[in-house]
mmCIF file of C-alpha atoms and ligand atoms in Angstrom:
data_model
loop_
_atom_site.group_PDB
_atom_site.id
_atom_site.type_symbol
_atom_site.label_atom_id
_atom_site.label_comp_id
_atom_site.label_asym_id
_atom_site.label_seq_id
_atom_site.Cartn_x
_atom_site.Cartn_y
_atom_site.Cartn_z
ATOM 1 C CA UNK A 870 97.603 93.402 139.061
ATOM 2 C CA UNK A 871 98.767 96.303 141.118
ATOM 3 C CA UNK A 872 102.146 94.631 141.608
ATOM 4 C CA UNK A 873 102.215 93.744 137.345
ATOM 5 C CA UNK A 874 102.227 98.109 137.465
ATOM 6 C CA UNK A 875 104.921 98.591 139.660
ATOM 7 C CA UNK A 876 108.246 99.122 138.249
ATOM 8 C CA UNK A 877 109.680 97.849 141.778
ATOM 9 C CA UNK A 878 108.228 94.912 141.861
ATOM 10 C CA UNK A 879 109.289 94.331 137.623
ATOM 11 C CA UNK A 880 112.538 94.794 138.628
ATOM 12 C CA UNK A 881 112.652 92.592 141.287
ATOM 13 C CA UNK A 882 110.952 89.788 139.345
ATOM 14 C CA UNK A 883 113.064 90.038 136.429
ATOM 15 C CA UNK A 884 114.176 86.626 134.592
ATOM 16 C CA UNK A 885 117.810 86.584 135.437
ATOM 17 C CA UNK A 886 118.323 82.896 135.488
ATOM 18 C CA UNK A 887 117.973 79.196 133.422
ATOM 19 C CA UNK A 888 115.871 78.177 135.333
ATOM 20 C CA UNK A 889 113.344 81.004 135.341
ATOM 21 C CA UNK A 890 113.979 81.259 131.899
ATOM 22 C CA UNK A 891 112.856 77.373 131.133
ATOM 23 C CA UNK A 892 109.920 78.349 133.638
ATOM 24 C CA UNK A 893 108.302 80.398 130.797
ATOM 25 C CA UNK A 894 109.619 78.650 128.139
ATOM 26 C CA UNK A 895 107.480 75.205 129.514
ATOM 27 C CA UNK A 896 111.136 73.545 128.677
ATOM 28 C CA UNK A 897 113.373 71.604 130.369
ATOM 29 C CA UNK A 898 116.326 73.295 131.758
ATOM 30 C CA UNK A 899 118.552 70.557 130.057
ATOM 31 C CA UNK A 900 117.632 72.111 127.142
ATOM 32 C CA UNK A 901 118.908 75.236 127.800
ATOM 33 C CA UNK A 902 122.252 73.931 128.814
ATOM 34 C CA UNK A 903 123.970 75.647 125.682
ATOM 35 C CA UNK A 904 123.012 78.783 126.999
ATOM 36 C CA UNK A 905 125.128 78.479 130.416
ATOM 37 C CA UNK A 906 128.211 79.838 129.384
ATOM 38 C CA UNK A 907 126.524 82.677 127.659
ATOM 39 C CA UNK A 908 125.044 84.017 130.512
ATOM 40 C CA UNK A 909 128.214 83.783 132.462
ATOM 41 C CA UNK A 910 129.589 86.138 129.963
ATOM 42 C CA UNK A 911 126.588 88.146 129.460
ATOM 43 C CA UNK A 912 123.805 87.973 132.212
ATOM 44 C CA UNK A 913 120.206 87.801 131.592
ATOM 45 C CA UNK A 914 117.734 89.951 132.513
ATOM 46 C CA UNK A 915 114.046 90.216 131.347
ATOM 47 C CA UNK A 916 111.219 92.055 132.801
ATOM 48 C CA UNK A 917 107.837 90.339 133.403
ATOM 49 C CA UNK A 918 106.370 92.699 131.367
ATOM 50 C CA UNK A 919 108.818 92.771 128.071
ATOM 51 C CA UNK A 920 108.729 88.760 128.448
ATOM 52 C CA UNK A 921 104.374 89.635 127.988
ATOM 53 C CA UNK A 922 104.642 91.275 124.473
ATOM 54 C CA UNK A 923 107.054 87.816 122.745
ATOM 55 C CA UNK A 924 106.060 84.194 121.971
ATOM 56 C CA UNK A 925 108.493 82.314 124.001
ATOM 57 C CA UNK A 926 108.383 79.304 121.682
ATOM 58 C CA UNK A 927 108.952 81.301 118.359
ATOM 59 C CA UNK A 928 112.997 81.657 118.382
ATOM 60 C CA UNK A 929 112.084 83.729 115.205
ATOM 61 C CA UNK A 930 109.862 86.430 117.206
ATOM 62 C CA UNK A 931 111.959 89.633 117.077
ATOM 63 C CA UNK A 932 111.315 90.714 120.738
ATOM 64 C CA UNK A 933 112.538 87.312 121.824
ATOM 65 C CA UNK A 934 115.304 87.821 119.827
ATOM 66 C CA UNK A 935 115.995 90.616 121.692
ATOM 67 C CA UNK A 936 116.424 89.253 124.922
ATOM 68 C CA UNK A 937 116.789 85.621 125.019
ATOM 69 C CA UNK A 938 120.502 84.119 124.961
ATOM 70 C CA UNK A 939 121.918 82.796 122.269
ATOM 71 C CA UNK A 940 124.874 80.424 122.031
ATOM 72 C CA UNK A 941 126.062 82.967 118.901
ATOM 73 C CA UNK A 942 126.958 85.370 121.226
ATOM 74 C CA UNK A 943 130.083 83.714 122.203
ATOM 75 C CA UNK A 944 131.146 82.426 118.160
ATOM 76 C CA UNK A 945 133.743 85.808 117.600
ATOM 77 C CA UNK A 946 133.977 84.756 113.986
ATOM 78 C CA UNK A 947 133.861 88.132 112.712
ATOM 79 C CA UNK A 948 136.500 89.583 115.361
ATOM 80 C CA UNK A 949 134.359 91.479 117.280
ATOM 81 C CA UNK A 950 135.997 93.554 119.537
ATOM 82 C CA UNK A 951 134.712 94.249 123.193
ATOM 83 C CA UNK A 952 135.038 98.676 123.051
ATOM 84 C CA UNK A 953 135.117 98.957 119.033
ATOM 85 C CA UNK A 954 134.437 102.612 119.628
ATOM 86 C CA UNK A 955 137.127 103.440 121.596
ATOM 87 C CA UNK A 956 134.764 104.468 124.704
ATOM 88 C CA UNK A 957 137.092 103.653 126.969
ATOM 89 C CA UNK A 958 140.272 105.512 125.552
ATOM 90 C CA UNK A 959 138.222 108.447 125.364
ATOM 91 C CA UNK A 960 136.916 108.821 129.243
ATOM 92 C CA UNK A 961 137.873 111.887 130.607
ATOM 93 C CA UNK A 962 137.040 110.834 133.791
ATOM 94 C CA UNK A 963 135.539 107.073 134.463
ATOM 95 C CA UNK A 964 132.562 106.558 132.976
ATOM 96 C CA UNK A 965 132.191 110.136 131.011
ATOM 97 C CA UNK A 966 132.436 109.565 127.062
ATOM 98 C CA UNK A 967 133.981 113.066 125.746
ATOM 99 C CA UNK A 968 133.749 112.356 121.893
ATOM 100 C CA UNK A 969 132.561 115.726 120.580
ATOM 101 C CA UNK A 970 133.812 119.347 121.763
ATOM 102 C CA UNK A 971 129.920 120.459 122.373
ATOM 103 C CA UNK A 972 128.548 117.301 124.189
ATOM 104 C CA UNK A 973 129.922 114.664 126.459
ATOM 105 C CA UNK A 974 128.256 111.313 127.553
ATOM 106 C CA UNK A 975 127.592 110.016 131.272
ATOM 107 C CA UNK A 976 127.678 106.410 132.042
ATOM 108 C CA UNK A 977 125.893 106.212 135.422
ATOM 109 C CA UNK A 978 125.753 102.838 135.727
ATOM 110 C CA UNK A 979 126.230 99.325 133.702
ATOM 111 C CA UNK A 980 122.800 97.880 135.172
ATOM 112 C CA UNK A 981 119.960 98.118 132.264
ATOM 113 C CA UNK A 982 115.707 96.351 133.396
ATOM 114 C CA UNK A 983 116.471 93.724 129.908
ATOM 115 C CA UNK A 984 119.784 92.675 129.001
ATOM 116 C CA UNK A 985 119.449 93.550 124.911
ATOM 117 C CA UNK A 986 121.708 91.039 123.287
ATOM 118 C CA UNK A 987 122.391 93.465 121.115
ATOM 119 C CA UNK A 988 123.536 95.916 123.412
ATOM 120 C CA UNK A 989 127.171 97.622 121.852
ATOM 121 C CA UNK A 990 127.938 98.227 125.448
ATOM 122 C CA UNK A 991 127.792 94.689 126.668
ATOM 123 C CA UNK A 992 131.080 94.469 127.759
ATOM 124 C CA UNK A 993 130.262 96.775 130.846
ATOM 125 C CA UNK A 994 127.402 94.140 132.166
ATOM 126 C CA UNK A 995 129.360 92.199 134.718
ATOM 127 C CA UNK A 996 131.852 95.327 135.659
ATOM 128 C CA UNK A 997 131.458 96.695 139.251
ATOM 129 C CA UNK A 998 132.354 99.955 138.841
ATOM 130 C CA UNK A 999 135.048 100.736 142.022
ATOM 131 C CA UNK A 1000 133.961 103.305 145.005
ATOM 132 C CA UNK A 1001 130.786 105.231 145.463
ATOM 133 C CA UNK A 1002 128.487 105.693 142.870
ATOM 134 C CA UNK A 1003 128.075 109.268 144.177
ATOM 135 C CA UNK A 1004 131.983 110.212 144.134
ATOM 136 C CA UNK A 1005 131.878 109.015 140.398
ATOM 137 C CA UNK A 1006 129.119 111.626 139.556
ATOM 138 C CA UNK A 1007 130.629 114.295 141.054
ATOM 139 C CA UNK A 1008 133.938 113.591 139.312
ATOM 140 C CA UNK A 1009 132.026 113.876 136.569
ATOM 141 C CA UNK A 1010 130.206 116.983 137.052
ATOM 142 C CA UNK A 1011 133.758 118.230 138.190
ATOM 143 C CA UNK A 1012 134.969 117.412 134.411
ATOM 144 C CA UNK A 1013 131.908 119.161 132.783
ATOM 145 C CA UNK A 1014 132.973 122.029 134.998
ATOM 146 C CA UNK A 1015 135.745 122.961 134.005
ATOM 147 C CA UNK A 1016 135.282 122.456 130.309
ATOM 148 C CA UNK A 1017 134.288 125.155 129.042
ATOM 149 C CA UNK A 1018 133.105 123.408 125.258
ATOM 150 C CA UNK A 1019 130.762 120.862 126.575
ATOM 151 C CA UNK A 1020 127.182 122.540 126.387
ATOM 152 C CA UNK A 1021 124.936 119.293 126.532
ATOM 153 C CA UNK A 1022 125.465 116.588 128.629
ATOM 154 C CA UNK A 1023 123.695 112.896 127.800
ATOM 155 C CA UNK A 1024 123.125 110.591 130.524
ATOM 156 C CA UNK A 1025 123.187 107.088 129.620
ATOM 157 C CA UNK A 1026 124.143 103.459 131.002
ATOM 158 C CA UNK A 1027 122.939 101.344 131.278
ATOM 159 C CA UNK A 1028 119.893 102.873 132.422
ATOM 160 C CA UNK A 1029 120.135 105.800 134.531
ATOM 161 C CA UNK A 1030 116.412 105.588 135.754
ATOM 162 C CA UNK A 1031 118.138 102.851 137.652
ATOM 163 C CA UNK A 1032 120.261 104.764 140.354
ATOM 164 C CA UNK A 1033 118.242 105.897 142.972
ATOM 165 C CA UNK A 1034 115.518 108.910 141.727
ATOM 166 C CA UNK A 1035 116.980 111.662 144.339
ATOM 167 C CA UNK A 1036 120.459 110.667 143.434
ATOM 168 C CA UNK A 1037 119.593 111.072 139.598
ATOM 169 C CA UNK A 1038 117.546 114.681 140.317
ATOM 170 C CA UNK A 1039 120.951 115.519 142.212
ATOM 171 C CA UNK A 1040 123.113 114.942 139.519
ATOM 172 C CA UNK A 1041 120.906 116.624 136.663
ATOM 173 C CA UNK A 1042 120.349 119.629 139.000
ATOM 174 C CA UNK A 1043 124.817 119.847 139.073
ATOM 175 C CA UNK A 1044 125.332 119.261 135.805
ATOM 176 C CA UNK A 1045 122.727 121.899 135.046
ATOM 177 C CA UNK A 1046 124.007 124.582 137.948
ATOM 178 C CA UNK A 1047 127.296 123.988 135.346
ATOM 179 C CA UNK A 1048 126.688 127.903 133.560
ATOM 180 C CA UNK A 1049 128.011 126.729 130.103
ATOM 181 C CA UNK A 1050 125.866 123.872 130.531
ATOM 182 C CA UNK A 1051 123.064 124.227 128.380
ATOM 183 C CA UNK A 1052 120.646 121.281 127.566
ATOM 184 C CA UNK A 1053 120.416 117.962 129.461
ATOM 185 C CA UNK A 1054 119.850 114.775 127.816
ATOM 186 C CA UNK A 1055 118.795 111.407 129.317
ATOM 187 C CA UNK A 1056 118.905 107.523 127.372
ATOM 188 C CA UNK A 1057 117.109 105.310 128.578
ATOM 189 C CA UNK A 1058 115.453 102.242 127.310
ATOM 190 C CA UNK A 1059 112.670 102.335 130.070
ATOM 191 C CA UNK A 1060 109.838 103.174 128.533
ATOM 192 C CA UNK A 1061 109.831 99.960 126.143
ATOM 193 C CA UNK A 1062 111.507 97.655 128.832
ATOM 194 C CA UNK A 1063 110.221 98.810 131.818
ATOM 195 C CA UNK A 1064 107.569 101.352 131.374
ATOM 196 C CA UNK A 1065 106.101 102.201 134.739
ATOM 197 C CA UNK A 1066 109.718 103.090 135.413
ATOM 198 C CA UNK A 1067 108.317 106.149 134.026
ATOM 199 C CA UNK A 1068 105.934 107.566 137.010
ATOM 200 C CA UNK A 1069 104.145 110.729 137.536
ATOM 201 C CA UNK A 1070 106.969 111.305 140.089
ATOM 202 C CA UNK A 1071 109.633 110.850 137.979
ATOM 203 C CA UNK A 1072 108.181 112.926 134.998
ATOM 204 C CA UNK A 1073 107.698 115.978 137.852
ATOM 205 C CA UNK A 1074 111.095 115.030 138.724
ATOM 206 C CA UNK A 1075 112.768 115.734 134.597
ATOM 207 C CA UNK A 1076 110.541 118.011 134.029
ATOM 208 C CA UNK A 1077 112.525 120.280 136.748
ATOM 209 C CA UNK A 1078 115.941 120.065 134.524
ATOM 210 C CA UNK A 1079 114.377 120.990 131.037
ATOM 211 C CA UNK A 1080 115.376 122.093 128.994
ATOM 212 C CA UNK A 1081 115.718 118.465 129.135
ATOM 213 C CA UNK A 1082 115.633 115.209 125.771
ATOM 214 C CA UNK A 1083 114.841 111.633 126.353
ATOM 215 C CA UNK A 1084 116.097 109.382 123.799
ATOM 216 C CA UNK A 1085 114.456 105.853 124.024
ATOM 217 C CA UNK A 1086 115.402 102.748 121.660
ATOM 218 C CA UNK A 1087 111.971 100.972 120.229
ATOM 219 C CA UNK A 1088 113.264 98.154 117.659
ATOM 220 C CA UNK A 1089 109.886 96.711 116.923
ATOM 221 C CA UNK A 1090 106.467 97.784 116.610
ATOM 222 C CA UNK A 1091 104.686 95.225 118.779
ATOM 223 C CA UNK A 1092 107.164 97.216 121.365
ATOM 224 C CA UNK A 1093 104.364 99.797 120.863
ATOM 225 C CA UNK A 1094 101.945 98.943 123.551
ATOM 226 C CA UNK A 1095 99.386 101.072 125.499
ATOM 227 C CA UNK A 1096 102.120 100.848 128.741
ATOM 228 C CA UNK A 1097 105.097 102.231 126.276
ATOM 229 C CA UNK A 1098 102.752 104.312 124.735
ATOM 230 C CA UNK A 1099 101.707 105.720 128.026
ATOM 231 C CA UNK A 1100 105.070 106.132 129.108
ATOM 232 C CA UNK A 1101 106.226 108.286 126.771
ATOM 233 C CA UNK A 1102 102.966 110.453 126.605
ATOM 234 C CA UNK A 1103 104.048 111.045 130.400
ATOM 235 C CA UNK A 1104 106.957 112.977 129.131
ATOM 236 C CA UNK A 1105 105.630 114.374 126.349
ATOM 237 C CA UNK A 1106 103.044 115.947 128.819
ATOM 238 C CA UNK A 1107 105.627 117.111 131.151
ATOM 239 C CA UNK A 1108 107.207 118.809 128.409
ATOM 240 C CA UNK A 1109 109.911 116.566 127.505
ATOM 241 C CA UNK A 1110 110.352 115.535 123.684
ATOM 242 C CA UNK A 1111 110.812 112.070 123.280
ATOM 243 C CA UNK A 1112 112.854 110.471 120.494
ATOM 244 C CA UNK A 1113 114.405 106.996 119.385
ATOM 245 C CA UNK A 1114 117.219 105.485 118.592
ATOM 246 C CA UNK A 1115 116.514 102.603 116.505
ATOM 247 C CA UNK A 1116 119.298 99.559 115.918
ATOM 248 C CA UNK A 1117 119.609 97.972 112.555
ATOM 249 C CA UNK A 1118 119.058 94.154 113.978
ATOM 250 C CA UNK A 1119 119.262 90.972 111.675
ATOM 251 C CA UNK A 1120 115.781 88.746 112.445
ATOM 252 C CA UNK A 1121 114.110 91.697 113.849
ATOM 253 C CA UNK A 1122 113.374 94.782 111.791
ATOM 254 C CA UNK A 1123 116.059 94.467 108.487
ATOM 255 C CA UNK A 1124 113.110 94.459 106.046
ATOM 256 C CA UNK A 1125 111.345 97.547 104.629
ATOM 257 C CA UNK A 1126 107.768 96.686 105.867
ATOM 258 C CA UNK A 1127 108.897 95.822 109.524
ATOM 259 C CA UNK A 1128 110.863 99.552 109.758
ATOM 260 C CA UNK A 1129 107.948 101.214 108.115
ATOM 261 C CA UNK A 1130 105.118 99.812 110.336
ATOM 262 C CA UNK A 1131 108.002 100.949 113.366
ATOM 263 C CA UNK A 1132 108.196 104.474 112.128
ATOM 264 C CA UNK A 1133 104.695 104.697 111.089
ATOM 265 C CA UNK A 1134 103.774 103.830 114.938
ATOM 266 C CA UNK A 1135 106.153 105.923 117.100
ATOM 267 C CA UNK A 1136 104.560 108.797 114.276
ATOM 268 C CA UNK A 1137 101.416 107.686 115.972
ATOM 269 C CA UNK A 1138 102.814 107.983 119.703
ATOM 270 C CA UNK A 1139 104.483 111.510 119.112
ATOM 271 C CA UNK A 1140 108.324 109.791 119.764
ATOM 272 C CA UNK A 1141 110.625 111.155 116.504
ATOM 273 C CA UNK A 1142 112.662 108.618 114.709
ATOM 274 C CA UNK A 1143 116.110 110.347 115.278
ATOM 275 C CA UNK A 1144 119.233 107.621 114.822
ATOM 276 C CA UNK A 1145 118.515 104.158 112.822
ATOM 277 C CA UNK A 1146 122.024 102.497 113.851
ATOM 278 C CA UNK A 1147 124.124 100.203 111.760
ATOM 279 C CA UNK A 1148 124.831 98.037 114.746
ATOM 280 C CA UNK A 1149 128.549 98.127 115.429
ATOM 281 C CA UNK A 1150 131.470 95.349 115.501
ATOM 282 C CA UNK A 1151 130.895 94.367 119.181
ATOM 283 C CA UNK A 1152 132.094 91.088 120.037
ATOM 284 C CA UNK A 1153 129.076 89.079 120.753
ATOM 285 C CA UNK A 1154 126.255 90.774 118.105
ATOM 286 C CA UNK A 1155 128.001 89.271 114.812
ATOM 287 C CA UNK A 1156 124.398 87.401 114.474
ATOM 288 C CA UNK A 1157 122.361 90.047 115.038
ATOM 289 C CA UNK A 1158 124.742 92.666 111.884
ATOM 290 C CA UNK A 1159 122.946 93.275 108.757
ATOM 291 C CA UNK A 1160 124.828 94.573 105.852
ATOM 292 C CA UNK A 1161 124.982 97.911 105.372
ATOM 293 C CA UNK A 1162 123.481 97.523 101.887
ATOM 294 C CA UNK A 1163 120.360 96.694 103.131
ATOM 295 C CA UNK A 1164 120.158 99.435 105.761
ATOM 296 C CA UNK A 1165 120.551 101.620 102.790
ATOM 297 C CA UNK A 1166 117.939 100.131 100.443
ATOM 298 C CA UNK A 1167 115.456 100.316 103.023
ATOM 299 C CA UNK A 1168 116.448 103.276 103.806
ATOM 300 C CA UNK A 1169 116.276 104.328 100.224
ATOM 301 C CA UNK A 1170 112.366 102.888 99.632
ATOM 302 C CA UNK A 1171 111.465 104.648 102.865
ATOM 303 C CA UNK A 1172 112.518 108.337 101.686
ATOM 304 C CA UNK A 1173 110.767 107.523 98.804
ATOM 305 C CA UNK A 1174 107.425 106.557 100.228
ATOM 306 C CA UNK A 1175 107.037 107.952 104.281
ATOM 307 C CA UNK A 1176 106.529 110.755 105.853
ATOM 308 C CA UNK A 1177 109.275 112.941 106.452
ATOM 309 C CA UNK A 1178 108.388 113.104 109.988
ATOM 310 C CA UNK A 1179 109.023 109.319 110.001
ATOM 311 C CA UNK A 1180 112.365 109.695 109.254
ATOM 312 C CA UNK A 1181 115.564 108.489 111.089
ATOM 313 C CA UNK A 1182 118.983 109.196 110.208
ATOM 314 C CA UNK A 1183 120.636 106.093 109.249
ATOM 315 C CA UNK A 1184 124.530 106.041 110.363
ATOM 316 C CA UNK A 1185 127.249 103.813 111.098
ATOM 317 C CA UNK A 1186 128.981 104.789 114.231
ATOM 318 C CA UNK A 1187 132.736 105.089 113.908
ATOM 319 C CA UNK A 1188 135.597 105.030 116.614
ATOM 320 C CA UNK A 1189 137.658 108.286 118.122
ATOM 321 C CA UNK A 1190 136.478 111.545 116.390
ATOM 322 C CA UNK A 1191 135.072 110.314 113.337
ATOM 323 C CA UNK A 1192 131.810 109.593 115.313
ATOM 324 C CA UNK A 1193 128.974 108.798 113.386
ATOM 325 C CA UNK A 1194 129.226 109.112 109.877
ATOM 326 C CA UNK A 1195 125.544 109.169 107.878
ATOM 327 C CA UNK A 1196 124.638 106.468 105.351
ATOM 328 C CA UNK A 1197 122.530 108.144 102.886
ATOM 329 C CA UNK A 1198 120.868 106.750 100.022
ATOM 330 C CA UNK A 1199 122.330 108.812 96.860
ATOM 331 C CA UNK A 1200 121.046 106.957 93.554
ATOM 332 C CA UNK A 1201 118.417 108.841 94.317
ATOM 333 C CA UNK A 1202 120.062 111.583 92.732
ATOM 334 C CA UNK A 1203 119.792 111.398 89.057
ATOM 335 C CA UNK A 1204 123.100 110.250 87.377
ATOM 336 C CA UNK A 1205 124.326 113.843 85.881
ATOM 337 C CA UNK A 1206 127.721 114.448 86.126
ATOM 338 C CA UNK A 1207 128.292 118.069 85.453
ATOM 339 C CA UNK A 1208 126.361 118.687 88.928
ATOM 340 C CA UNK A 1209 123.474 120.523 88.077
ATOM 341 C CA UNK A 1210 120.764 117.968 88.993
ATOM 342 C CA UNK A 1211 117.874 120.758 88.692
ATOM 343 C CA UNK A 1212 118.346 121.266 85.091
ATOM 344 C CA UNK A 1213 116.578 117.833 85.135
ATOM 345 C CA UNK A 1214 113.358 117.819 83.355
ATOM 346 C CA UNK A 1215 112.303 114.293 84.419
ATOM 347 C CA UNK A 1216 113.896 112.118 87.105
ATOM 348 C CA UNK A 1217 115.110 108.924 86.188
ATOM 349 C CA UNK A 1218 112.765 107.459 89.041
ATOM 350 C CA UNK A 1219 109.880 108.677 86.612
ATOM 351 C CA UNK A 1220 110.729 106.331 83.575
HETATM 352 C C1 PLP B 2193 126.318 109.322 120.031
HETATM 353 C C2 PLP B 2193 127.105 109.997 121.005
HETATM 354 C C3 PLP B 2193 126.784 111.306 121.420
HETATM 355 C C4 PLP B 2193 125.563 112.032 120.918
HETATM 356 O O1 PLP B 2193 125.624 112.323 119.557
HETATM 357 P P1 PLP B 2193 124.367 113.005 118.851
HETATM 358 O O2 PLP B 2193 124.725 112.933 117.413
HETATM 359 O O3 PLP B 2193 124.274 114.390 119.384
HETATM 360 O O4 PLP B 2193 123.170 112.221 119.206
HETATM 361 C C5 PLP B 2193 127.599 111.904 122.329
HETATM 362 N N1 PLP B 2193 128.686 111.303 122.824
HETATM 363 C C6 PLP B 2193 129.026 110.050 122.434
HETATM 364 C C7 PLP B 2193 130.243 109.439 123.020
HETATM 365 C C8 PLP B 2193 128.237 109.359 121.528
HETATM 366 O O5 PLP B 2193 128.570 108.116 121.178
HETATM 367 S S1 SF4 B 2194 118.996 99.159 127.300
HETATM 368 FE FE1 SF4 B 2194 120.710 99.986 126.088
HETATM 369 S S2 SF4 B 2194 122.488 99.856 127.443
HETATM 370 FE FE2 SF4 B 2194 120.905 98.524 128.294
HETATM 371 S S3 SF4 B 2194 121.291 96.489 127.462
HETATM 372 FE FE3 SF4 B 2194 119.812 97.476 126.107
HETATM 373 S S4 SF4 B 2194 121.036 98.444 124.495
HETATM 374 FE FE4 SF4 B 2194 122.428 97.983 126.230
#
């Protein structure tokens, strides 16, 4: 059981092939033949731990969904693209995303603990990046330098809890020696994929570079667990605010009741719902796209009934500068076209 709590020894054990993968399934590989070429386009990866929390023989279980290969991933009905944001016409220097004038993005690495098959970045699984991993930091903290606008810098992947820890702590402690640099920001899907990533150590480690924000994506609430739960009251206790980034995903959480009990429990773990994403046009995800008419109408009974504190921002991210544009529910604005909605003496929701 010691071993089960060591993120090491997770990592190493991951699922990464058929074989394993039939293993836990109690299938025949045969069975998973259709699934070959998928992997060969998009690996698999899946912790012992995340592979706990899902019924393996459910294909309908949303955390399986997750995870687990899909021949869909290679039907491009919808023309996916592989970069529909652009990411990789707007790199300043490899691997930095500079989007916005105030903040700029860091793509450490391409290596995440689970392969999401949702991932909008899935096109960077199978890329080795060329040269050090180290020179491609600094270049990075070199661009930050001398530009003078960027005053928070996010660190993403991938997962950057994956390069080495003293490596990582190097690289937050340039970007932050930067004197326009302001506020640090790591993602990191870690604490639901791979929570004792998140160790004492580590937490002493952030909490040197606060002002510091951890962005985590939960999906589901059965990702709420006593180990993700404890992960992210690790940071919280080391003074680091934890928040999520949801994904809008088909067969996993487009339905009011599944969001609501999601956002009702990271309420009840202290993590703030911050970004509900429409889940972009990536080649390889067409399956997983709800329509943006149901991201609103969920969205729409959820103002109407949760707690404030509950509540993401629902927005559709767009390529080059438009970035991400908010979806917001207006009919519930009463229909009054001259503008002045207060002269209302009953809302139309009150009929
Ligand atoms: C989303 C994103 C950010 C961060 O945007 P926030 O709205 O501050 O969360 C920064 N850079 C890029 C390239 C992004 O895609
Ligand atoms: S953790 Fe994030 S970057 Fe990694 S596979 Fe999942 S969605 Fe993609």
């Amino acid at each position: 059981m010691t071993d089960w709590c060591d993120w090491k020894w997770q990592f190493r054990n991951r699922i990464r092939s058929l074989e394993k993968l039939a293993l836990a399934l109690e299938r025949p590989v045969a069975s998973l033949a259709p699934c070959r070429p998928v992997i060969r386009s998009y690996p698999l990866a899946i912790t012992p731990y995340y592979l706990s929390l899902l019924d393996p023989a459910d294909e309908k279980d949303p955390l399986r969904r997750q995870c687990f290969p899909d021949p869909r991933e290679l039907s491009f009905s919808l023309g996916g693209m592989t970069d529909p944001l652009g990411e990789e016409r707007t790199m300043a220097v490899p691997g930095l995303i500079h989007r916005y004038p105030d903040r700029c993005l860091a793509i450490v690495t391409g290596d995440c603990a689970v392969y999401c098959r949702h991932c909008n970045r899935k096109r960077m699984w199978r890329e080795k990046k060329p040269g050090g991993v180290r020179e491609r930091l600094q270049a990075m903290v070199d661009h930050v330098a001398r530009t003078p606008s960027i005053r928070e810098v996010i660190v993403s992947g991938g997962d950057p809890l994956l390069i080495p820890e003293r490596m990582l702590d190097w690289f937050l402690g340039a970007l932050q020696a930067v004197p326009h640099v302001e506020v640090l920001r790591i993602g990191s899907r870690a604490p639901v994929t791979l929570p004792m990533r998140i160790t004492p150590e580590l937490c002493a480690m952030l909490k040197r570079h606060r002002p510091l924000w951890f962005n985590t994506q939960f999906n589901h609430v059965r990702e709420i667990t006593p180990e993700s739960a404890a992960a992210c009251e690790r940071l919280l206790t080391a003074g680091i605010p934890v928040s999520n980034q949801s994904v809008l995903l088909k067969g996993v959480n487009d339905d009011y009741e599944t969001m609501r009990d999601l956002l009702y429990g990271l309420e009840r773990i202290s993590v703030r719902p911050y970004y509900l994403f429409q889940c972009d046009p990536v080649r390889g995800t067409d399956h997983f796209r709800a329509e943006i008419w149901t991201g609103m109408e969920i969205m729409e009974k959820l103002w109407r009934t949760i707690s404030g504190l509950c509540l993401p921002r629902y927005v559709l991210d767009c390529p080059g500068d438009r970035g991400k544009i908010p979806l917001q529910p207006f009919s519930l604005l009463p229909e009054r076209r001259d503008g002045n909605i207060h002269s209302f003496e009953k809302s139309p929701q009150m009929d």
